[in-house]
Short mmCIF file of C-alpha atoms and ligand atoms in Angstrom, two decimals:
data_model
loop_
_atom_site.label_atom_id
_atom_site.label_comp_id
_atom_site.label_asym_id
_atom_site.label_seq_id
_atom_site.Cartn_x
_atom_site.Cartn_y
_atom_site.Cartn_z
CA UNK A 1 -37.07 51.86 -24.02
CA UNK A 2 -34.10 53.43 -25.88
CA UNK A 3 -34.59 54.02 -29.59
CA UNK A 4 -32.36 51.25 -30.28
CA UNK A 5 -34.39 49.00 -28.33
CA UNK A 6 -37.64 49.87 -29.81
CA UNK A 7 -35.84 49.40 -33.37
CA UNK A 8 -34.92 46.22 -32.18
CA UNK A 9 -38.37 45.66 -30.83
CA UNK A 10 -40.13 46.50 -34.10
CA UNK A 11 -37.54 44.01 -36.51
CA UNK A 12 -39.08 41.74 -34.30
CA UNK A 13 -42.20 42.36 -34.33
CA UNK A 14 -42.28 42.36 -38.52
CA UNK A 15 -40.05 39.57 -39.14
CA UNK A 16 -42.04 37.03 -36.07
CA UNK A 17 -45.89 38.25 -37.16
CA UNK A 18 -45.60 40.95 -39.91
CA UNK A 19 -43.81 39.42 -42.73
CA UNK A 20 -43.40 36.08 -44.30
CA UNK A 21 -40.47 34.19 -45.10
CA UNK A 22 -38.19 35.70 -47.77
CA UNK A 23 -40.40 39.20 -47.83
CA UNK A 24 -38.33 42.01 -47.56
CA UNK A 25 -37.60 44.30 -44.62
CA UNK A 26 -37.79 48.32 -45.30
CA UNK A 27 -34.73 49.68 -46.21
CA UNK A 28 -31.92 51.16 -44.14
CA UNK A 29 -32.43 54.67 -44.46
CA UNK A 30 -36.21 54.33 -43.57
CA UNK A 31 -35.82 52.74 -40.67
CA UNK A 32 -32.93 54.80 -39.58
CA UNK A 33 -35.61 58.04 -40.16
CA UNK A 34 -38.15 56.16 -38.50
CA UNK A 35 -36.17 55.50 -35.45
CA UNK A 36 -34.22 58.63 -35.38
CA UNK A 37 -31.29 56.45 -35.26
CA UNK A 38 -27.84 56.48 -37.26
CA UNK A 39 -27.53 53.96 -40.51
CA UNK A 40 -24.96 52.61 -38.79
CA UNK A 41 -26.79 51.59 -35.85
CA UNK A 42 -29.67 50.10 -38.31
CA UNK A 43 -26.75 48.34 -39.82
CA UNK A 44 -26.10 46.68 -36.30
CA UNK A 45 -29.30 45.61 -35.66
CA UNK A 46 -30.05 44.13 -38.86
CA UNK A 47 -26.29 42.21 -38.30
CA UNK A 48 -27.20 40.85 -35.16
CA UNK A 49 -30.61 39.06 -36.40
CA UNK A 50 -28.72 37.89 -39.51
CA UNK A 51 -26.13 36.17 -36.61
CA UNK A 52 -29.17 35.17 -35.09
CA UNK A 53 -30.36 33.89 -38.74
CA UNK A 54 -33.76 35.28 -38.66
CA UNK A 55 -33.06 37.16 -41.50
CA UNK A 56 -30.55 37.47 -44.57
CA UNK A 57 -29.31 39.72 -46.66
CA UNK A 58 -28.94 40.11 -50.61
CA UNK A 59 -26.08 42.52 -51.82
CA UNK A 60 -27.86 45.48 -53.77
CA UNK A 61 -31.61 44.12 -52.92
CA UNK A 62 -31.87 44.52 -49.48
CA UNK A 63 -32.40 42.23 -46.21
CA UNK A 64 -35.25 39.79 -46.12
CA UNK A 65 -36.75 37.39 -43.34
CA UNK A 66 -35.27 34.07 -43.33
CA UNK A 67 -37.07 30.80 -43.46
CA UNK A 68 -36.89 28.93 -39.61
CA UNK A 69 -34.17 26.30 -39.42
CA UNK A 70 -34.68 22.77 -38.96
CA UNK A 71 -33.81 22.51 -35.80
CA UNK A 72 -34.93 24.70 -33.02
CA UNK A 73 -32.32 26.39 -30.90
CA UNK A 74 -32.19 25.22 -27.54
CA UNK A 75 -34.14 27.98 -25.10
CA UNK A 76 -31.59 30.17 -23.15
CA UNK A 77 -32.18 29.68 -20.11
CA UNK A 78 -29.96 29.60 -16.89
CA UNK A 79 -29.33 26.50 -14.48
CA UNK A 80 -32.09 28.04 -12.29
CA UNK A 81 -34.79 28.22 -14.89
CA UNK A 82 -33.79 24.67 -16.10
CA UNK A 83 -34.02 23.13 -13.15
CA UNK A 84 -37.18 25.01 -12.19
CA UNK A 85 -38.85 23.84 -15.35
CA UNK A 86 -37.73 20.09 -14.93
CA UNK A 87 -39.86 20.27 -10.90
CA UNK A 88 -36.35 20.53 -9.15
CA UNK A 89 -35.13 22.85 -6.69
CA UNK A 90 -31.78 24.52 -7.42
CA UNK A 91 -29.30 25.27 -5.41
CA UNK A 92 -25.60 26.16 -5.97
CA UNK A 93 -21.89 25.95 -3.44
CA UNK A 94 -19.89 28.26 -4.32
CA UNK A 95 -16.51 26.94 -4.10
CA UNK A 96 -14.13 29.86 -5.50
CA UNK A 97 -14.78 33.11 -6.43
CA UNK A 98 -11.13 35.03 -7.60
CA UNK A 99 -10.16 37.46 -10.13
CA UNK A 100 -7.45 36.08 -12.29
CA UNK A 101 -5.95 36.99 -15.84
CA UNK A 102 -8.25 35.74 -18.58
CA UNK A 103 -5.62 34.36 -20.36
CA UNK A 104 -5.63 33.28 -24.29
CA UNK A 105 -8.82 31.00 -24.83
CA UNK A 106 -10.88 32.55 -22.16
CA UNK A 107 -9.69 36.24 -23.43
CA UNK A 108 -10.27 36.07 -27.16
CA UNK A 109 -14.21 34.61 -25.80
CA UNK A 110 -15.09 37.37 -23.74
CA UNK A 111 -13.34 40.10 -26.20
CA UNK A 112 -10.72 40.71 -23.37
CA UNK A 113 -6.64 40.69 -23.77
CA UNK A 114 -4.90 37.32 -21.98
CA UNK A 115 -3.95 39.94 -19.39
CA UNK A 116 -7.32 41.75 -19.04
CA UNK A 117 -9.27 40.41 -15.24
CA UNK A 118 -11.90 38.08 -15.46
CA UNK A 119 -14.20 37.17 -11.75
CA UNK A 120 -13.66 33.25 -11.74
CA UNK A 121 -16.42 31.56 -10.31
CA UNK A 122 -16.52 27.87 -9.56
CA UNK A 123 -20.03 26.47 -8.23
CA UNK A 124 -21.53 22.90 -7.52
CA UNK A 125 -25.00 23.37 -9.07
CA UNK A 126 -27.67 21.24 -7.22
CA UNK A 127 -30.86 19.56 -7.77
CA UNK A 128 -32.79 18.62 -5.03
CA UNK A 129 -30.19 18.95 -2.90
CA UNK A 130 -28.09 16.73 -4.86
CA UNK A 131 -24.85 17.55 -7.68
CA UNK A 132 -25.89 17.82 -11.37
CA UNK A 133 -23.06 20.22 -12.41
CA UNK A 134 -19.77 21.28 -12.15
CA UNK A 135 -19.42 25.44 -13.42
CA UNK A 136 -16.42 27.13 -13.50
CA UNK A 137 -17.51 30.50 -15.00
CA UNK A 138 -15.90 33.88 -16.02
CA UNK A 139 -17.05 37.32 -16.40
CA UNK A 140 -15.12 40.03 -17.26
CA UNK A 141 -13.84 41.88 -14.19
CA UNK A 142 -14.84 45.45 -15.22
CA UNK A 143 -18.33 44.71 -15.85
CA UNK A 144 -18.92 43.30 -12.61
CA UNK A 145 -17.09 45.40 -9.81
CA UNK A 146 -17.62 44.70 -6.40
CA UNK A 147 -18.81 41.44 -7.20
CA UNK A 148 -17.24 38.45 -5.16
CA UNK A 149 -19.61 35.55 -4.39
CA UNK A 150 -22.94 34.69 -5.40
CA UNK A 151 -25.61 32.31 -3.62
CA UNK A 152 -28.44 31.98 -5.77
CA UNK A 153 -28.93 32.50 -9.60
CA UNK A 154 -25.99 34.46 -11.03
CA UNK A 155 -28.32 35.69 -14.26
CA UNK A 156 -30.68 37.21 -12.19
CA UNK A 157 -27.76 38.82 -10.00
CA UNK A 158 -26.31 40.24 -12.88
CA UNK A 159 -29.81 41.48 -13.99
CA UNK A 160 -30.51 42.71 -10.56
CA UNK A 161 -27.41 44.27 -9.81
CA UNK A 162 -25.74 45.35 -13.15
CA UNK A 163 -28.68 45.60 -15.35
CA UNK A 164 -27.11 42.76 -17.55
CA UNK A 165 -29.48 40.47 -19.30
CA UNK A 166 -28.10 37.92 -21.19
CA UNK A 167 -29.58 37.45 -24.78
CA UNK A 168 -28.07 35.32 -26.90
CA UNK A 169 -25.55 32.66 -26.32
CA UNK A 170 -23.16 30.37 -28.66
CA UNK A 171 -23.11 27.27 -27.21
CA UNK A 172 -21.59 23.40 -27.53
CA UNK A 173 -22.33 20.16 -25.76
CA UNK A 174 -20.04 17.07 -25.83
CA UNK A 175 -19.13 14.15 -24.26
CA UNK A 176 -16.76 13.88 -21.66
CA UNK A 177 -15.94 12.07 -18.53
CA UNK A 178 -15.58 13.23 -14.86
CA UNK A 179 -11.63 13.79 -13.75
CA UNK A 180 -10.96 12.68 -9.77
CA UNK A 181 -11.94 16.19 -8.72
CA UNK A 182 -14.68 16.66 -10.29
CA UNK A 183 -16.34 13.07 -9.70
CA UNK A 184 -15.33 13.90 -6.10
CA UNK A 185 -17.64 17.32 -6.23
CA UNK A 186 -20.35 15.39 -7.97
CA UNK A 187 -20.30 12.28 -6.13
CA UNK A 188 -20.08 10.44 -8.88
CA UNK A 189 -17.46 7.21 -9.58
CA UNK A 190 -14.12 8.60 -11.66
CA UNK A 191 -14.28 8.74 -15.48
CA UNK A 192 -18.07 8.31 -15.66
CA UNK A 193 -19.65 9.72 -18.40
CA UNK A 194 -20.35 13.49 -18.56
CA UNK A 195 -21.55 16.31 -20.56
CA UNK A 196 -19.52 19.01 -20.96
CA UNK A 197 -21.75 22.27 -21.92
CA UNK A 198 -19.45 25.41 -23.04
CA UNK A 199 -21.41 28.99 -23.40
CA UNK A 200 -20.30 32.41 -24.40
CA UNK A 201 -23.75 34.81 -23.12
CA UNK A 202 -23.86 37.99 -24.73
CA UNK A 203 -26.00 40.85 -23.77
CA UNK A 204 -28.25 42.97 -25.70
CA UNK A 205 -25.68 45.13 -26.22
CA UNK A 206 -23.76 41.80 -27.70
CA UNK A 207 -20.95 42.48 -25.90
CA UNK A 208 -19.62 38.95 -24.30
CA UNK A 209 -20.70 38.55 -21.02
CA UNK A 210 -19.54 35.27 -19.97
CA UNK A 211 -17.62 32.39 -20.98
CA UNK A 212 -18.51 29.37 -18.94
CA UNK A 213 -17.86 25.40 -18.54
CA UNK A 214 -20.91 23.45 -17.49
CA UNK A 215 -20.01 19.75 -16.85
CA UNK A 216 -23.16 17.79 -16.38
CA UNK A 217 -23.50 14.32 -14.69
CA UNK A 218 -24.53 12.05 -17.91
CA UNK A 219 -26.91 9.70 -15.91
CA UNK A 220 -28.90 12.53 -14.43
CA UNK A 221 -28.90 14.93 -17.42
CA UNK A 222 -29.82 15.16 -20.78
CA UNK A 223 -30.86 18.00 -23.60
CA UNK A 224 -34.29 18.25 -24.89
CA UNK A 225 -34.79 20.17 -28.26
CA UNK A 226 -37.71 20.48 -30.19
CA UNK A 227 -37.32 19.73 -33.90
CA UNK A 228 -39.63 20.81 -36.77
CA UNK A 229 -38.93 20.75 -40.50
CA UNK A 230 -38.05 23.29 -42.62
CA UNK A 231 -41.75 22.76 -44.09
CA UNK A 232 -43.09 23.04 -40.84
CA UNK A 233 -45.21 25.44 -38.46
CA UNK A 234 -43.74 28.71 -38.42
CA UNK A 235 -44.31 28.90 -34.82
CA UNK A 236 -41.60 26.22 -34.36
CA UNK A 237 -38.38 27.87 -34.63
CA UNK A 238 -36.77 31.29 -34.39
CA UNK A 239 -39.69 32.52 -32.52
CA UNK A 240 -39.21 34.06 -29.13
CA UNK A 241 -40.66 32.48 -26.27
CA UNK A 242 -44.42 33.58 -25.70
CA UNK A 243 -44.35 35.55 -29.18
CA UNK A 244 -47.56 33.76 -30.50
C1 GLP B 1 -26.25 27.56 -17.25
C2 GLP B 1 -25.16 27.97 -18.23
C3 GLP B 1 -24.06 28.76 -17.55
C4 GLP B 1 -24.64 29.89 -16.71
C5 GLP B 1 -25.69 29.36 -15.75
C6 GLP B 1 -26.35 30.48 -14.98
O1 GLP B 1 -25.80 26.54 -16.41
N1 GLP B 1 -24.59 26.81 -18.91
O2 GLP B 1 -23.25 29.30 -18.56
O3 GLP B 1 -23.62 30.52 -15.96
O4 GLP B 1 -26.68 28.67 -16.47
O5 GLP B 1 -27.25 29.90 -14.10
P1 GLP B 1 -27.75 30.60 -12.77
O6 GLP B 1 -28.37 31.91 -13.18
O7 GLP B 1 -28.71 29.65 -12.17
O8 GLP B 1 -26.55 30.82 -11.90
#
């Protein structure tokens, strides 16, 4: 583990079992002696979990843990592990792997400029054998070289082969409905309903890792997300997976 990560490792482990809501985390400079790490790096750190919103900072007083949201974020978790979790096997056709310019909205997601080269992926996702998904997914070109097709899970490729692991993710879900070309790779009738699932991964690093476009058949897919209140067990929400 590099000292960052065991930094990162003991925030953790004092805001999830240490400390209670609004209780105070040590200051910068301790940690940074501590750690033998820079202020600056504490700095990061502490910014990330306040993106995350596990903790929250008061000018002049310091940063403190934050109370767990209503609702609980929706697991991470890649088309593979969903499936696998639902009792379906997964299975992906690649359709077109290319390296393209990023372009403006795809660019400013992944930190890149509209010229910088992104690895275009477009995949049929499977369940069972049969379409759930449409992806079209893109990863910046220079943190994947030498990387042009993928058969199975493309997290644990980029895990396996770049030592990426994908952390954190901003994501949105709406409605949409299926164009010709799409209903045509999903089997489904044109313009039925659709969910249209858009992620930006970042690594632990929280560099942008991947900005993709998951469009879901809406009769054989839905969301679950555990809700607690604010009131409620602490175990509910911002907790990592297994941390109890
Ligand atoms: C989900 C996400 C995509 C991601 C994919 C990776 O579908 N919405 O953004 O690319 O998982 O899944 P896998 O590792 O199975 O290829």
């Amino acid at each position: 583990m590099t000292k960052h990560e065991q930094l990162r490792a003991h925030l953790e482990g004092l805001i999830d079992r240490e400390l209670g809501p609004d209780e105070r985390l040590p200051p910068e400079r301790d940690l940074a002696e501590a750690f033998g790490v820079s202020r600056m790096t504490v700095r990061q750190a502490l910014d990330r979990l306040e993106r995350e919103r596990r903790v929250y900072r008061v000018q002049g007083a310091g940063t403190f843990v934050a109370r767990p949201p209503i609702a609980k974020t929706i697991e991470l978790t890649s088309f593979t592990e969903d499936m696998r979790r639902r009792g379906l096997a997964p299975g992906s056709v690649l359709r077109v792997a290319e390296l393209v310019a990023a372009g403006p909205d795809i660019g400013f997601a992944l930190a890149l400029s509209p010229a910088g080269e992104v690895l275009h992926l477009e995949r049929v996702r499977t369940a069972d054998g049969i379409p759930m998904c449409l992806e079209h997914t893109y990863l910046p070109a220079a943190l994947v070289p030498g990387l042009t097709t993928v058969e199975g899970s493309l997290y644990a490729e980029l895990h396996r082969r770049y030592r990426i692991r994908i952390t954190r993710a901003e994501q949105s879900i709406r409605a949409t409905v299926l164009d010709a070309a799409a209903a045509a790779l999903l089997d489904a009738p044109p313009f039925s309903p659709a969910l249209l699932v858009e992620r930006t991964a970042f690594d632990e690093r929280d560099r942008p890792v991947e900005r993709a476009a998951s469009t879901y058949r809406g009769d054989r897919y839905s969301f679950e997300i555990d809700v607690t209140t604010a009131a409620g067990p602490r175990s509910g929400a911002g907790r990592r997976a297994g941390g109890e």
